[in-house]
Amino acid sequence: EFDLIISKHLFVKTLEILRNLCILIFGWIGFLRYDDLAQIKCCNLQIVHDEVRLKLFDAKNDKFKKGQNIRFRLNAVLLGIFKRYILVSGLNGYMKDPNVFLFCNVLNNKCDFVDKLSYSRVRKALLSLCNFAGVNSERIGTHSLRIGGCTEASKRGVPDYILDFHGRWALNSVSRARYQRVVGEDAVLV
């Protein structure tokens, strides 16, 4: 479904769609919650070649409030979408600004850089992407990105200890195990 949504939107280049795709990409690949996505400031983001480096300061599972580092790679298509979003949004001039949100509110095809996205707007953005791509959105919410990303990585054979690290769960976490959903043909593998 992730790949289908990306492919259906590849040639749609409006600011809002680009932002929505980037929310999907970061949430899915980074196993990020709504709260994580909404708090990302441009100054806490680095892109080094194809690697995204984020620093989160108020994550739900950051017991000691020291901040968390998240790193993941983007393939050429996903990196292209992200770079296009930065260019079209005008964020390239604000990447060091500590007051500017990466996923800002879009009104009249312009970014309100200091307006944090609400939960309902992020959810609406995801549902819109799904509906346009023909993906059933009945059971989709913002947490579906974290669940879907973890499930897909697990299906592709990523070891549990790497999933724990990437999802910022405790080693051998019961919580992480709840994110590894058994779907489709996997249910009959035994």
GROMACS .gro file of C-alpha atoms in nm:
model
  190
    1GLU     CA    1   0.000   0.000   0.000
    2PHE     CA    2   0.289   0.236   0.076
    3ASP     CA    3   0.440   0.178  -0.269
    4LEU     CA    4   0.098   0.214  -0.435
    5ILE     CA    5   0.032   0.548  -0.265
    6ILE     CA    6   0.375   0.679  -0.365
    7SER     CA    7   0.340   0.564  -0.727
    8LYS     CA    8  -0.011   0.710  -0.766
    9HIS     CA    9   0.112   1.050  -0.648
   10LEU     CA   10   0.446   1.067  -0.831
   11PHE     CA   11   0.328   1.320  -1.087
   12VAL     CA   12   0.114   1.528  -0.851
   13LYS     CA   13   0.332   1.817  -0.742
   14THR     CA   14   0.116   2.050  -0.537
   15LEU     CA   15   0.266   2.174  -0.212
   16GLU     CA   16   0.002   2.003   0.002
   17ILE     CA   17   0.043   1.664  -0.169
   18LEU     CA   18   0.423   1.686  -0.145
   19ARG     CA   19   0.396   1.765   0.227
   20ASN     CA   20   0.151   1.479   0.277
   21LEU     CA   21   0.378   1.236   0.093
   22CYS     CA   22   0.672   1.344   0.310
   23ILE     CA   23   0.465   1.286   0.624
   24LEU     CA   24   0.386   0.938   0.493
   25ILE     CA   25   0.749   0.867   0.401
   26PHE     CA   26   0.898   0.988   0.730
   27GLY     CA   27   0.628   0.823   0.942
   28TRP     CA   28   0.650   0.489   0.762
   29ILE     CA   29   1.026   0.456   0.726
   30GLY     CA   30   1.109   0.620   1.060
   31PHE     CA   31   0.836   0.436   1.258
   32LEU     CA   32   0.719   0.778   1.380
   33ARG     CA   33   0.404   0.863   1.574
   34TYR     CA   34   0.193   1.172   1.507
   35ASP     CA   35   0.359   1.346   1.805
   36ASP     CA   36   0.702   1.271   1.660
   37LEU     CA   37   0.613   1.398   1.312
   38ALA     CA   38   0.441   1.714   1.437
   39GLN     CA   39   0.736   1.826   1.650
   40ILE     CA   40   1.011   1.800   1.386
   41LYS     CA   41   1.175   2.138   1.342
   42CYS     CA   42   1.386   2.210   1.036
   43CYS     CA   43   1.688   2.285   1.253
   44ASN     CA   44   1.669   1.930   1.394
   45LEU     CA   45   1.694   1.769   1.051
   46GLN     CA   46   1.999   1.685   0.844
   47ILE     CA   47   2.016   1.517   0.506
   48VAL     CA   48   2.354   1.361   0.434
   49HIS     CA   49   2.354   1.210   0.084
   50ASP     CA   50   2.053   0.974   0.110
   51GLU     CA   51   2.040   0.956   0.490
   52VAL     CA   52   1.787   1.145   0.700
   53ARG     CA   53   1.900   1.236   1.051
   54LEU     CA   54   1.642   1.365   1.297
   55LYS     CA   55   1.659   1.472   1.657
   56LEU     CA   56   1.338   1.445   1.859
   57PHE     CA   57   1.322   1.620   2.195
   58ASP     CA   58   0.979   1.525   2.322
   59ALA     CA   59   0.920   1.162   2.222
   60LYS     CA   60   0.676   0.952   2.418
   61ASN     CA   61   0.933   0.682   2.488
   62ASP     CA   62   1.220   0.916   2.583
   63LYS     CA   63   1.216   0.844   2.958
   64PHE     CA   64   1.512   1.064   3.043
   65LYS     CA   65   1.415   1.352   2.808
   66LYS     CA   66   1.761   1.362   2.653
   67GLY     CA   67   1.629   1.356   2.300
   68GLN     CA   68   1.635   1.074   2.049
   69ASN     CA   69   1.823   1.036   1.725
   70ILE     CA   70   1.650   0.877   1.429
   71ARG     CA   71   1.830   0.782   1.110
   72PHE     CA   72   1.707   0.622   0.792
   73ARG     CA   73   1.787   0.617   0.424
   74LEU     CA   74   1.565   0.722   0.136
   75ASN     CA   75   1.586   0.573  -0.210
   76ALA     CA   76   1.619   0.807  -0.508
   77VAL     CA   77   1.242   0.839  -0.564
   78LEU     CA   78   1.161   0.918  -0.200
   79LEU     CA   79   1.456   1.153  -0.166
   80GLY     CA   80   1.339   1.330  -0.483
   81ILE     CA   81   0.991   1.379  -0.335
   82PHE     CA   82   1.141   1.521  -0.016
   83LYS     CA   83   1.376   1.757  -0.199
   84ARG     CA   84   1.088   1.876  -0.417
   85TYR     CA   85   0.881   1.945  -0.103
   86ILE     CA   86   1.164   2.152   0.049
   87LEU     CA   87   1.201   2.350  -0.275
   88VAL     CA   88   0.829   2.409  -0.343
   89SER     CA   89   0.752   2.495   0.020
   90GLY     CA   90   1.032   2.748   0.044
   91LEU     CA   91   1.172   2.569   0.350
   92ASN     CA   92   1.522   2.565   0.200
   93GLY     CA   93   1.573   2.919   0.334
   94TYR     CA   94   1.463   2.822   0.687
   95MET     CA   95   1.652   2.498   0.755
   96LYS     CA   96   1.844   2.646   1.050
   97ASP     CA   97   1.548   2.833   1.201
   98PRO     CA   98   1.452   2.684   1.542
   99ASN     CA   99   1.091   2.807   1.509
  100VAL     CA  100   1.007   2.645   1.174
  101PHE     CA  101   0.828   2.311   1.158
  102LEU     CA  102   0.923   2.067   0.882
  103PHE     CA  103   0.563   1.963   0.831
  104CYS     CA  104   0.392   2.298   0.850
  105ASN     CA  105   0.035   2.394   0.787
  106VAL     CA  106  -0.047   2.470   0.423
  107LEU     CA  107  -0.309   2.735   0.347
  108ASN     CA  108  -0.377   2.868  -0.004
  109ASN     CA  109  -0.073   2.678  -0.135
  110LYS     CA  110   0.159   2.856   0.112
  111CYS     CA  111   0.330   2.729   0.424
  112ASP     CA  112   0.268   2.874   0.766
  113PHE     CA  113   0.611   2.771   0.892
  114VAL     CA  114   0.544   2.824   1.261
  115ASP     CA  115   0.203   2.652   1.272
  116LYS     CA  116   0.234   2.297   1.405
  117LEU     CA  117   0.009   2.047   1.228
  118SER     CA  118  -0.282   1.916   1.430
  119TYR     CA  119  -0.361   1.547   1.466
  120SER     CA  120  -0.679   1.587   1.262
  121ARG     CA  121  -0.489   1.754   0.974
  122VAL     CA  122  -0.227   1.479   0.964
  123ARG     CA  123  -0.497   1.213   0.970
  124LYS     CA  124  -0.691   1.392   0.696
  125ALA     CA  125  -0.370   1.413   0.489
  126LEU     CA  126  -0.312   1.038   0.518
  127LEU     CA  127  -0.672   0.952   0.436
  128SER     CA  128  -0.658   1.179   0.132
  129LEU     CA  129  -0.345   1.001   0.003
  130CYS     CA  130  -0.508   0.662   0.058
  131ASN     CA  131  -0.835   0.755  -0.107
  132PHE     CA  132  -0.665   0.900  -0.416
  133ALA     CA  133  -0.459   0.580  -0.453
  134GLY     CA  134  -0.761   0.353  -0.401
  135VAL     CA  135  -0.632   0.219  -0.069
  136ASN     CA  136  -0.901   0.126   0.182
  137SER     CA  137  -0.874   0.388   0.455
  138GLU     CA  138  -1.139   0.256   0.696
  139ARG     CA  139  -0.884   0.143   0.952
  140ILE     CA  140  -0.610   0.396   0.879
  141GLY     CA  141  -0.492   0.644   1.139
  142THR     CA  142  -0.172   0.828   1.209
  143HIS     CA  143  -0.036   0.537   1.412
  144SER     CA  144  -0.077   0.315   1.106
  145LEU     CA  145   0.252   0.456   0.979
  146ARG     CA  146   0.446   0.322   1.279
  147ILE     CA  147   0.262  -0.010   1.266
  148GLY     CA  148   0.292  -0.047   0.890
  149GLY     CA  149   0.659   0.042   0.877
  150CYS     CA  150   0.746  -0.203   1.155
  151THR     CA  151   0.531  -0.477   1.003
  152GLU     CA  152   0.687  -0.436   0.659
  153ALA     CA  153   1.041  -0.431   0.798
  154SER     CA  154   0.963  -0.745   0.998
  155LYS     CA  155   0.821  -0.917   0.687
  156ARG     CA  156   1.143  -0.832   0.502
  157GLY     CA  157   1.348  -1.009   0.767
  158VAL     CA  158   1.484  -0.716   0.969
  159PRO     CA  159   1.592  -0.867   1.305
  160ASP     CA  160   1.390  -0.778   1.614
  161TYR     CA  161   1.684  -0.608   1.787
  162ILE     CA  162   1.718  -0.368   1.490
  163LEU     CA  163   1.342  -0.303   1.498
  164ASP     CA  164   1.371  -0.228   1.870
  165PHE     CA  165   1.654   0.018   1.808
  166HIS     CA  166   1.489   0.187   1.510
  167GLY     CA  167   1.148   0.213   1.679
  168ARG     CA  168   1.308   0.330   2.002
  169TRP     CA  169   1.162   0.038   2.200
  170ALA     CA  170   1.332  -0.146   2.485
  171LEU     CA  171   1.520  -0.458   2.372
  172ASN     CA  172   1.279  -0.750   2.315
  173SER     CA  173   0.991  -0.517   2.385
  174VAL     CA  174   0.637  -0.648   2.418
  175SER     CA  175   0.529  -0.313   2.275
  176ARG     CA  176   0.729  -0.369   1.956
  177ALA     CA  177   0.581  -0.715   1.918
  178ARG     CA  178   0.234  -0.557   1.899
  179TYR     CA  179   0.350  -0.354   1.597
  180GLN     CA  180   0.456  -0.661   1.402
  181ARG     CA  181   0.121  -0.747   1.250
  182VAL     CA  182   0.059  -1.073   1.070
  183VAL     CA  183  -0.115  -0.985   0.746
  184GLY     CA  184  -0.220  -1.149   0.421
  185GLU     CA  185  -0.039  -1.462   0.314
  186ASP     CA  186   0.184  -1.457   0.622
  187ALA     CA  187  -0.111  -1.583   0.827
  188VAL     CA  188  -0.092  -1.922   0.651
  189LEU     CA  189   0.288  -1.967   0.632
  190VAL     CA  190   0.289  -2.229   0.908
   0.00000   0.00000   0.00000
